[in-house]
PDB file of C-alpha atoms in Angstrom:
ATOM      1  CA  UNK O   1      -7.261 -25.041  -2.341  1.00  0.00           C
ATOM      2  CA  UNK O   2      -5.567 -21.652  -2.244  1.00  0.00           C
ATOM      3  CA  UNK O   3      -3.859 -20.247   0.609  1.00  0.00           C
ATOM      4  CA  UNK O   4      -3.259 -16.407   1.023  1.00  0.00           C
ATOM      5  CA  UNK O   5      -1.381 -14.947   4.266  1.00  0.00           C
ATOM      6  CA  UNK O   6      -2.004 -11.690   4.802  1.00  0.00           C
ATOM      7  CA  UNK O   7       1.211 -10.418   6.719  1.00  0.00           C
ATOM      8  CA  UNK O   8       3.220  -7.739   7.704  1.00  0.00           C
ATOM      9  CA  UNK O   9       6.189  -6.939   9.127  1.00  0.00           C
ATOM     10  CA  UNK O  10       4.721  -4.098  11.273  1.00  0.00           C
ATOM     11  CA  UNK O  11       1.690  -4.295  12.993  1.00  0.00           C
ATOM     12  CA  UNK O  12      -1.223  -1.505  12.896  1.00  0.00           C
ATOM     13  CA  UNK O  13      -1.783  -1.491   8.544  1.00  0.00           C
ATOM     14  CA  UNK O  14      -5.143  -2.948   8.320  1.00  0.00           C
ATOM     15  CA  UNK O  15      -3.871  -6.750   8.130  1.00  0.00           C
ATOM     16  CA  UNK O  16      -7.183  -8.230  10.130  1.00  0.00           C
ATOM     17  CA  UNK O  17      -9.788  -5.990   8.593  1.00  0.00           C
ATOM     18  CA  UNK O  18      -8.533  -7.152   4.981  1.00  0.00           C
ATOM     19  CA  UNK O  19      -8.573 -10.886   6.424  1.00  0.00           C
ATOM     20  CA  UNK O  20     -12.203 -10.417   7.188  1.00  0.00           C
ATOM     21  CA  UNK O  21     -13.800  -8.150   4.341  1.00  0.00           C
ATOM     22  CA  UNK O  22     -11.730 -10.710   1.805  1.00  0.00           C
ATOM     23  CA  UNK O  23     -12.836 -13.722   3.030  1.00  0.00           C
ATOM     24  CA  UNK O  24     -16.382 -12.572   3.672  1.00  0.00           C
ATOM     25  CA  UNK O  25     -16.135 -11.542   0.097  1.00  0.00           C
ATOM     26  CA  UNK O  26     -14.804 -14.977  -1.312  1.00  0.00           C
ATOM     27  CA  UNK O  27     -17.706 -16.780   1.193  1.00  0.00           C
ATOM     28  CA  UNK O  28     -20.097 -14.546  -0.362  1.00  0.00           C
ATOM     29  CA  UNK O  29     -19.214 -15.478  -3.960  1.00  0.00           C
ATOM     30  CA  UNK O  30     -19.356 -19.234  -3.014  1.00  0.00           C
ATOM     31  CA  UNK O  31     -16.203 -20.244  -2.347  1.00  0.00           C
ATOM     32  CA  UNK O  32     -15.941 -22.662   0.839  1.00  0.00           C
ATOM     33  CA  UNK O  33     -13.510 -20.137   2.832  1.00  0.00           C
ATOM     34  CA  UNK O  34     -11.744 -20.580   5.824  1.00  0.00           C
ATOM     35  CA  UNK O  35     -10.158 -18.186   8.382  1.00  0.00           C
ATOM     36  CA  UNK O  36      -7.341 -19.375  10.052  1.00  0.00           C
ATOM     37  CA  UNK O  37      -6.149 -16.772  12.926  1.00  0.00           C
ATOM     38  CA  UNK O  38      -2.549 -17.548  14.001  1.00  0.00           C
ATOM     39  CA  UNK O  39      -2.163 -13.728  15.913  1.00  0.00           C
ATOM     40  CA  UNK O  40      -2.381 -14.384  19.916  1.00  0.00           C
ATOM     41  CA  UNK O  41      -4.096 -10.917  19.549  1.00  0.00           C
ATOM     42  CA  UNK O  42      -6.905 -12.988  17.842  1.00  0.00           C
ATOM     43  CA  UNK O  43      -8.905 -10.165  16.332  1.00  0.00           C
ATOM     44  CA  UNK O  44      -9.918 -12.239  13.575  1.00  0.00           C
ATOM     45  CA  UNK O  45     -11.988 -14.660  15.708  1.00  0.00           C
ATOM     46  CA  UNK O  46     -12.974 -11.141  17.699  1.00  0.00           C
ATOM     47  CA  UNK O  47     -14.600  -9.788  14.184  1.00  0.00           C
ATOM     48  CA  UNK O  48     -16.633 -13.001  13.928  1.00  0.00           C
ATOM     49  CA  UNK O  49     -17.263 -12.957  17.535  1.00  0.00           C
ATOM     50  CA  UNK O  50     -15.938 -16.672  17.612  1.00  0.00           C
ATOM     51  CA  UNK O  51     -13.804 -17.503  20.758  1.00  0.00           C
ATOM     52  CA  UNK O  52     -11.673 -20.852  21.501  1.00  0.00           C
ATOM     53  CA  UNK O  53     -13.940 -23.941  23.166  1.00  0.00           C
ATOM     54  CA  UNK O  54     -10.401 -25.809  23.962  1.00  0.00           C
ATOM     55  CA  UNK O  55      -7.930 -24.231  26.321  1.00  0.00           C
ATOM     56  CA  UNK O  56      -4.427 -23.555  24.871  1.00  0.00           C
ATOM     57  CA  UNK O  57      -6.074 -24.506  21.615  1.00  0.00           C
ATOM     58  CA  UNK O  58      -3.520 -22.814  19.284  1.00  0.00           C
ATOM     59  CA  UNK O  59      -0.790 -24.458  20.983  1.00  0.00           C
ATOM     60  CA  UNK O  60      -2.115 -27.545  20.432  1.00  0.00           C
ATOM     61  CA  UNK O  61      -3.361 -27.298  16.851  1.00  0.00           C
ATOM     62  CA  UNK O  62       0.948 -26.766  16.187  1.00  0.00           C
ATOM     63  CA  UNK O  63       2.151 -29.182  18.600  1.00  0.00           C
ATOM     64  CA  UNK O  64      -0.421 -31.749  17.014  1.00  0.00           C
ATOM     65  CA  UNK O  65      -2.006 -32.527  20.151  1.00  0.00           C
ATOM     66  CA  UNK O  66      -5.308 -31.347  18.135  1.00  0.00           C
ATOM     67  CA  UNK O  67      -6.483 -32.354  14.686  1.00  0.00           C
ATOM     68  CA  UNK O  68      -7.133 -28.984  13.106  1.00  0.00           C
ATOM     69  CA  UNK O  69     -10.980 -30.205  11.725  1.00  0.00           C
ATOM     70  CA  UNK O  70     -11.553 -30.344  15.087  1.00  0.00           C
ATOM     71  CA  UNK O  71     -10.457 -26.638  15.648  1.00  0.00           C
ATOM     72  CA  UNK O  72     -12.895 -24.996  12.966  1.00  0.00           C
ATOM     73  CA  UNK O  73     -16.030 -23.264  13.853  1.00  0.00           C
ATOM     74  CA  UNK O  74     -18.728 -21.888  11.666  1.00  0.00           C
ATOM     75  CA  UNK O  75     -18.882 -18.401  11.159  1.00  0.00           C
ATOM     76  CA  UNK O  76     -22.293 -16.617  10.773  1.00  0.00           C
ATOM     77  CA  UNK O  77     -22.255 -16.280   7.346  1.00  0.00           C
ATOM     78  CA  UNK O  78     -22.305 -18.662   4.832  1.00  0.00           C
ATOM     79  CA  UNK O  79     -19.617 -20.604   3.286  1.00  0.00           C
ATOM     80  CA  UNK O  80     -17.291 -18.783   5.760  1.00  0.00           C
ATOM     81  CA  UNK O  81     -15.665 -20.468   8.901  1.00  0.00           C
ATOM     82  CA  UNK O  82     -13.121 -20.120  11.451  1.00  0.00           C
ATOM     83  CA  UNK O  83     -10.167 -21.597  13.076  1.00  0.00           C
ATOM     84  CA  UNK O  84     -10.058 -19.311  16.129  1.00  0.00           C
ATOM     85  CA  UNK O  85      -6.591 -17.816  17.961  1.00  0.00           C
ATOM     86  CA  UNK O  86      -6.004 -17.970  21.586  1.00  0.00           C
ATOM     87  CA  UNK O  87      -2.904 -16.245  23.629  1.00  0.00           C
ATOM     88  CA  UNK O  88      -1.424 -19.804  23.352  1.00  0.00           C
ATOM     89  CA  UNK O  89      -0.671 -18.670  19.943  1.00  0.00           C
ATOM     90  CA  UNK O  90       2.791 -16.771  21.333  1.00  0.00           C
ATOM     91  CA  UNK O  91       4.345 -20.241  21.842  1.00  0.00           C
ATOM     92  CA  UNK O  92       4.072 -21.185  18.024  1.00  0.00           C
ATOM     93  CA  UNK O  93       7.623 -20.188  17.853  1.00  0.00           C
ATOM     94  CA  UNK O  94       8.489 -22.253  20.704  1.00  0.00           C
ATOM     95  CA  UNK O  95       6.997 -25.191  19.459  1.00  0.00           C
ATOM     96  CA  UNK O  96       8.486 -24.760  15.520  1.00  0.00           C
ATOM     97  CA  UNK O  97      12.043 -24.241  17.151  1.00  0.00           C
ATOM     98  CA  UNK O  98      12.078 -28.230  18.351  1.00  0.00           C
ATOM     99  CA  UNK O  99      10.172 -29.732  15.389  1.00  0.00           C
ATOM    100  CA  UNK O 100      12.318 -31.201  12.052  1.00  0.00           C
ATOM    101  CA  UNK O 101      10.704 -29.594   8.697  1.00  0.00           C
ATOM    102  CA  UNK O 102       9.076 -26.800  10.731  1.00  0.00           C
ATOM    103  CA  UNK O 103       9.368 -24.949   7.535  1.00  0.00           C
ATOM    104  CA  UNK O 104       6.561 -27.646   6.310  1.00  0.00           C
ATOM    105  CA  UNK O 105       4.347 -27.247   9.279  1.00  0.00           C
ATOM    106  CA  UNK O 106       1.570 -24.849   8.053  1.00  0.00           C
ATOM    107  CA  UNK O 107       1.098 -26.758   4.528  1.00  0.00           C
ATOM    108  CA  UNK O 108       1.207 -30.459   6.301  1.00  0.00           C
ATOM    109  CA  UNK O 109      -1.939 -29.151   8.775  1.00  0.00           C
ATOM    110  CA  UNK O 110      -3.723 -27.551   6.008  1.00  0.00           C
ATOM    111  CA  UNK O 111      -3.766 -30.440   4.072  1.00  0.00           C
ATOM    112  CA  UNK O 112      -5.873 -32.351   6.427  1.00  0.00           C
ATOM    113  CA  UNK O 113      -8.841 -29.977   5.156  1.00  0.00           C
ATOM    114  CA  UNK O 114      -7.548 -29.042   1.919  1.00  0.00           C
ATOM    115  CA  UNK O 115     -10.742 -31.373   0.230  1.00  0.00           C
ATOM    116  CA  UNK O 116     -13.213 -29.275   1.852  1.00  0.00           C
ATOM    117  CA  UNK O 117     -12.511 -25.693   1.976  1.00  0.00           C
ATOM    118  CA  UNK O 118     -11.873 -23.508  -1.751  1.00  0.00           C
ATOM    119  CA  UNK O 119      -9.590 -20.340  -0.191  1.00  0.00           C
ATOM    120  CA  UNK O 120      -7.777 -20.390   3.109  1.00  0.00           C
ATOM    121  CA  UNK O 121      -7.072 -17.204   4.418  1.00  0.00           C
ATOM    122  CA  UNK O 122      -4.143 -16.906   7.386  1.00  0.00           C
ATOM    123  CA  UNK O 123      -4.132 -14.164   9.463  1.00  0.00           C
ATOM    124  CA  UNK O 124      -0.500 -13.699  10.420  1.00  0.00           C
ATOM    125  CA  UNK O 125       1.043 -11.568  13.566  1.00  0.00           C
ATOM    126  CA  UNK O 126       3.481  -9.058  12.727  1.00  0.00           C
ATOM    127  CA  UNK O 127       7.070  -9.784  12.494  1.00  0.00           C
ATOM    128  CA  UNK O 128       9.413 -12.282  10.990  1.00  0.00           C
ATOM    129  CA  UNK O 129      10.106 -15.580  12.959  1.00  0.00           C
ATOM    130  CA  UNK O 130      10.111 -19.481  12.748  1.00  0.00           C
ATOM    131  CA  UNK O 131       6.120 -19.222  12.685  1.00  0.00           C
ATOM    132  CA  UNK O 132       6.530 -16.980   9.249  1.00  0.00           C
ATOM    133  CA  UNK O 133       8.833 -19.414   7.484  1.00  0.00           C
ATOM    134  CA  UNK O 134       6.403 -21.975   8.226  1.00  0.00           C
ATOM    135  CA  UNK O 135       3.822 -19.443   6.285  1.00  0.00           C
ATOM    136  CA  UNK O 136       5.798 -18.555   3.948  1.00  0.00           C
ATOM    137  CA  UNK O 137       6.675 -21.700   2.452  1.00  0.00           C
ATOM    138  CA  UNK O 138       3.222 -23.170   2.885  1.00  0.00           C
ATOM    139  CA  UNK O 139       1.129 -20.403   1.274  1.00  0.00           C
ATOM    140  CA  UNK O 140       0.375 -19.797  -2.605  1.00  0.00           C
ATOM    141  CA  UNK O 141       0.247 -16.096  -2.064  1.00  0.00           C
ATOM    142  CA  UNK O 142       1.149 -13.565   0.652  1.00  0.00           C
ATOM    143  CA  UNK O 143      -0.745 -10.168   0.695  1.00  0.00           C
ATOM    144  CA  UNK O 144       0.743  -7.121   2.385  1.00  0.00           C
ATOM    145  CA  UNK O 145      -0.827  -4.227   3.188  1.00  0.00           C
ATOM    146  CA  UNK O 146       0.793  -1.222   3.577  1.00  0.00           C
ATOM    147  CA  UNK O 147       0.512   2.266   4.850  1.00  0.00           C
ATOM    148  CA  UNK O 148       1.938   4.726   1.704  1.00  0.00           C
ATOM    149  CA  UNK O 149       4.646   5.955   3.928  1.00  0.00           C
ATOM    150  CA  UNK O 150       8.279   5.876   4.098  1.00  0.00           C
ATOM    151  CA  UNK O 151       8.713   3.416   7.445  1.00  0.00           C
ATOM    152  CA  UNK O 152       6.112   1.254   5.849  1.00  0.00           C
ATOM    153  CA  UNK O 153       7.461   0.528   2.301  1.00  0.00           C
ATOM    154  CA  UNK O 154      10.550   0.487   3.991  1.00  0.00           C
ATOM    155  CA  UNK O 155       9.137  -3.032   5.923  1.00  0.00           C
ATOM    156  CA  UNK O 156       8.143  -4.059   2.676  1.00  0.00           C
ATOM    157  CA  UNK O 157      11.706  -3.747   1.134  1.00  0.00           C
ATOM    158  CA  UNK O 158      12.974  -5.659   4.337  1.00  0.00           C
ATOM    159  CA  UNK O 159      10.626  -8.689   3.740  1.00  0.00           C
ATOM    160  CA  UNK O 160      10.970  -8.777  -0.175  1.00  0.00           C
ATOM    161  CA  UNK O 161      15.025  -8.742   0.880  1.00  0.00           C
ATOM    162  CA  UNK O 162      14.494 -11.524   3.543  1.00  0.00           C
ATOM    163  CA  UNK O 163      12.670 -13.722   0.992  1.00  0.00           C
ATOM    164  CA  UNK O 164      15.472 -13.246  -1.466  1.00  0.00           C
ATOM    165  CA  UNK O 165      18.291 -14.306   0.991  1.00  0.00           C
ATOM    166  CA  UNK O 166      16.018 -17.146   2.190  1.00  0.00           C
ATOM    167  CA  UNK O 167      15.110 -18.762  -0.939  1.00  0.00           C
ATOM    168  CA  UNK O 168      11.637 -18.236  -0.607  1.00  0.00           C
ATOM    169  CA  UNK O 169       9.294 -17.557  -3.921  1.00  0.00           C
ATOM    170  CA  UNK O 170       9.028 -13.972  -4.530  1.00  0.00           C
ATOM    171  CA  UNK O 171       6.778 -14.008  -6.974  1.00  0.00           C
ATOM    172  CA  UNK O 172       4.249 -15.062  -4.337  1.00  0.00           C
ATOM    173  CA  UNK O 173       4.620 -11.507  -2.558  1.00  0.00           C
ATOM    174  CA  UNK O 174       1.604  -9.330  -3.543  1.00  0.00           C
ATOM    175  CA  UNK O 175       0.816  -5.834  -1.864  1.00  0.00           C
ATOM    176  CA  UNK O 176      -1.658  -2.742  -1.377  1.00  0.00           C
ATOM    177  CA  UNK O 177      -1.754  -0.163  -0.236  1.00  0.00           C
ATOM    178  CA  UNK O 178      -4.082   0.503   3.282  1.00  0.00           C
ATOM    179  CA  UNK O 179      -5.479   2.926   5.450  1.00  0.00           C
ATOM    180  CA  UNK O 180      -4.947   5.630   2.654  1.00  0.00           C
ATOM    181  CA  UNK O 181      -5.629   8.998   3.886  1.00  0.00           C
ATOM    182  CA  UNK O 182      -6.411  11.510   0.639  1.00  0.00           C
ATOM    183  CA  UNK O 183      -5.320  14.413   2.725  1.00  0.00           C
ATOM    184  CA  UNK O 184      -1.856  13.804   2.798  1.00  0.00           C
ATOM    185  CA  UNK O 185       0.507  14.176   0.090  1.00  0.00           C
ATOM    186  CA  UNK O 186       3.150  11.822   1.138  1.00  0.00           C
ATOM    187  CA  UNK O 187       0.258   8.951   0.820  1.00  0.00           C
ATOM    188  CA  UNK O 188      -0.070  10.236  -3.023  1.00  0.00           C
ATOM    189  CA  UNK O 189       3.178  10.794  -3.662  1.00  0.00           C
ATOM    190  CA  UNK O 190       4.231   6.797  -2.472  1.00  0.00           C
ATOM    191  CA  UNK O 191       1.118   5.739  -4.432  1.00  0.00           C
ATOM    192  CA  UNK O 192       1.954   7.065  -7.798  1.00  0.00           C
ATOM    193  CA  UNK O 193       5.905   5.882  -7.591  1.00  0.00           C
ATOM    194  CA  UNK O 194       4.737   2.150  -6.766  1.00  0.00           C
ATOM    195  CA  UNK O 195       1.890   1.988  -8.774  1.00  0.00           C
ATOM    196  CA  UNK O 196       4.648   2.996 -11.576  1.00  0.00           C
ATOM    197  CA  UNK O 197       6.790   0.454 -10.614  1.00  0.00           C
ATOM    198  CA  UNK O 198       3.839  -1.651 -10.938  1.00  0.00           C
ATOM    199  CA  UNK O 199       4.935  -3.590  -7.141  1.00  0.00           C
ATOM    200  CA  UNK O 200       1.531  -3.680  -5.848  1.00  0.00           C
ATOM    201  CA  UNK O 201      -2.187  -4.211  -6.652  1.00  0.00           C
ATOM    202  CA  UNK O 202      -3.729  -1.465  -8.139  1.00  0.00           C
ATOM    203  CA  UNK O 203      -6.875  -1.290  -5.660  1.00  0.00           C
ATOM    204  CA  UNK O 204      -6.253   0.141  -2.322  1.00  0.00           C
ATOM    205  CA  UNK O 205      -8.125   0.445   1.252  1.00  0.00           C
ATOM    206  CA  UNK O 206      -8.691   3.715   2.377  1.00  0.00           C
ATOM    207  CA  UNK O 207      -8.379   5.174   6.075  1.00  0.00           C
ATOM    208  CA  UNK O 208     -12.212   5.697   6.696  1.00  0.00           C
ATOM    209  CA  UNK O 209     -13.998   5.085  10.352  1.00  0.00           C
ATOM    210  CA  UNK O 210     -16.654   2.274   8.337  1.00  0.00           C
ATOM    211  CA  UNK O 211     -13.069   0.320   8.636  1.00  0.00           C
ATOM    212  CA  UNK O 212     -12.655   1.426  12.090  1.00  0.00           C
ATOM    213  CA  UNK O 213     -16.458   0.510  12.893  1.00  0.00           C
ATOM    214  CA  UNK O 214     -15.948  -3.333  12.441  1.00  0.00           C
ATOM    215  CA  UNK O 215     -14.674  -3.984  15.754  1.00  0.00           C
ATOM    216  CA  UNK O 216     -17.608  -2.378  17.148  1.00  0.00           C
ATOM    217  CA  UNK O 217     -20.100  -3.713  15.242  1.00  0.00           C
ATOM    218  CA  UNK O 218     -17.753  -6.880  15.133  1.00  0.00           C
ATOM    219  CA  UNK O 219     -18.769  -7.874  11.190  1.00  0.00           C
ATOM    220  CA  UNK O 220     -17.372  -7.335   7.763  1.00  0.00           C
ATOM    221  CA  UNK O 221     -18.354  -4.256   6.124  1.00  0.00           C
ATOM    222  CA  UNK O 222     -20.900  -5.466   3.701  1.00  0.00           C
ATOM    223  CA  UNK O 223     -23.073  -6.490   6.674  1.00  0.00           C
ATOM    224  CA  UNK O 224     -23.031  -2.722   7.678  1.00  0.00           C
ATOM    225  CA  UNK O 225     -22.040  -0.057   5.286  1.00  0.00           C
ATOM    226  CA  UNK O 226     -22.225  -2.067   2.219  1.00  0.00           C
ATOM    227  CA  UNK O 227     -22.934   1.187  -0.094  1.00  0.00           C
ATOM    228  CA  UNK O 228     -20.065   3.362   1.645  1.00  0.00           C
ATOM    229  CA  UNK O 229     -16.604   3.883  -0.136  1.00  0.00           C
ATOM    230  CA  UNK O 230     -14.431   1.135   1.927  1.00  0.00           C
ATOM    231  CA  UNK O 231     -16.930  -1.572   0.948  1.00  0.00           C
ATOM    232  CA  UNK O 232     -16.633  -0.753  -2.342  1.00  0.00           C
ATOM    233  CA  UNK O 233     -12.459  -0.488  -2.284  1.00  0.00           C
ATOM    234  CA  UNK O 234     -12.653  -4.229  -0.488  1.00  0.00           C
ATOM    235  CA  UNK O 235     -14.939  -4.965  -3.820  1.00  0.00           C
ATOM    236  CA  UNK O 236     -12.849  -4.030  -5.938  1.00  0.00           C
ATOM    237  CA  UNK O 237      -9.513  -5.389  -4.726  1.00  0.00           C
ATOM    238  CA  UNK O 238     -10.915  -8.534  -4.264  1.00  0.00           C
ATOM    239  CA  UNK O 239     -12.148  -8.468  -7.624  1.00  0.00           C
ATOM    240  CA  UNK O 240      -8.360  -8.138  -8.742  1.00  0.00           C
ATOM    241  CA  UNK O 241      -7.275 -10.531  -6.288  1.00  0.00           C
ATOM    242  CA  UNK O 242      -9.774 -13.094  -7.704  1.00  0.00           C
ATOM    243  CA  UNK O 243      -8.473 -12.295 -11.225  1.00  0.00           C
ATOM    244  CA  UNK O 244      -4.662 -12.162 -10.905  1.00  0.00           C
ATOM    245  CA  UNK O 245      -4.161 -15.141  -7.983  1.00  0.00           C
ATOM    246  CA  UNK O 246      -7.440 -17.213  -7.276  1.00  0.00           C
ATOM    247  CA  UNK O 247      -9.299 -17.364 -11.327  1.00  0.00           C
TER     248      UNK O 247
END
């Protein structure tokens, strides 16, 4: 099983889209895939239009007051389910803060379904706490996405210097770039000096309303503008994705 956070420091870069159109993706190409939505905000579980059955269910999945097999719903599409977020979700930090190895906590309740599901996918709320160590150390890769801009590489450099003075694996940070608008020059100029430095994946997400238009038709963009240029940007990063961390 393979486990890919997709994460950012900031909030607002097109983290939850690339959660959905990914996994769909994997699901799609018959990998058993699994969405697990840690972000109180939940807008994973809102794209799939999947909501909690158990109150405070994300606080108990962390606390262990719930087995997380018993948290996963089936999404509408094949091969692709769900572990669905909840506002409870703000008290993961809470929770980590009194529990030994808390580091360990993520990869100890994935392992209870790590027979039955191909790719894991976590989408992560923004920031850097107890909650993020926990994904840190217990995925295989973590994906950022990030606006070509000055404030948002500059979050990447932050987190790439936090995993240094932490001891976490660097190697596992991957990045590309999102909501790229063609217009601007700044977004071309950023592209072209990271790409050089060759820091992040070559395939990028562009700023286009199909991306916006998920929440309203609440889907991945195959379902609904499957021939239109974001789809095809999703395809193709996933197709590097599959080749440099999953093949």
């Amino acid at each position: 099983m393979v486990t890919i956070a997709l994460y950012n420091l900031k909030g607002g870069v097109g983290k939850t889209a690339a959660t959905i159109n990914l996994a769909y993706l994997s699901a799609k190409q018959g990998y058993k895939t699994l969405i697990w939505d840690l972000d109180p905000q939940g807008s994973s579980s809102f794209y799939l239009g999947i909501a909690s059955t158990v109150k405070n269910e994300s606080r108990k999945l962390i606390s262990g007051e719930l087995d997380l097999a018993d948290a996963i719903q089936r999404s509408a599409y094949d091969n692709l389910d769900i572990i669905p977020s909840d506002i409870s979700a703000r008290n993961a930090d809470i929770l980590l803060n009194d529990m030994k190895q808390s580091k360990k906590k993520i990869a100890s309740l994935l392992s209870s379904v790590k027979k039955s599901y191909d790719i894991v996918f976590l989408d992560c709320p923004p920031g850097i706490s107890i909650l993020h160590d926990a994904v840190f150390t217990g995925s295989d890769w973590v994906f950022m996405p990030n606006i070509p801009t000055t404030l948002s590489i500059r979050s990447f450099e932050s987190v790439l210097q936090y995993f240094k003075e932490n001891d976490f694996d660097t190697s596992k940070l991957k990045c590309f770039f999102s909501m790229v608008d063609h217009r601007k020059n700044l977004h071309h100029e950023v592209i072209n000096e990271f790409y050089k430095d060759k820091l992040f994946f070559k395939s990028y997400i562009p700023y286009l309303s199909d991306v916006e238009k998920m929440g309203v038709n609440q889907a991945p963009l195959e379902t609904f503008a499957a021939s239109g240029f974001a789809a095809q940007c999703y395809n193709n990063l996933w197709k590097e994705i599959k080749k440099t961390c999953i093949e």
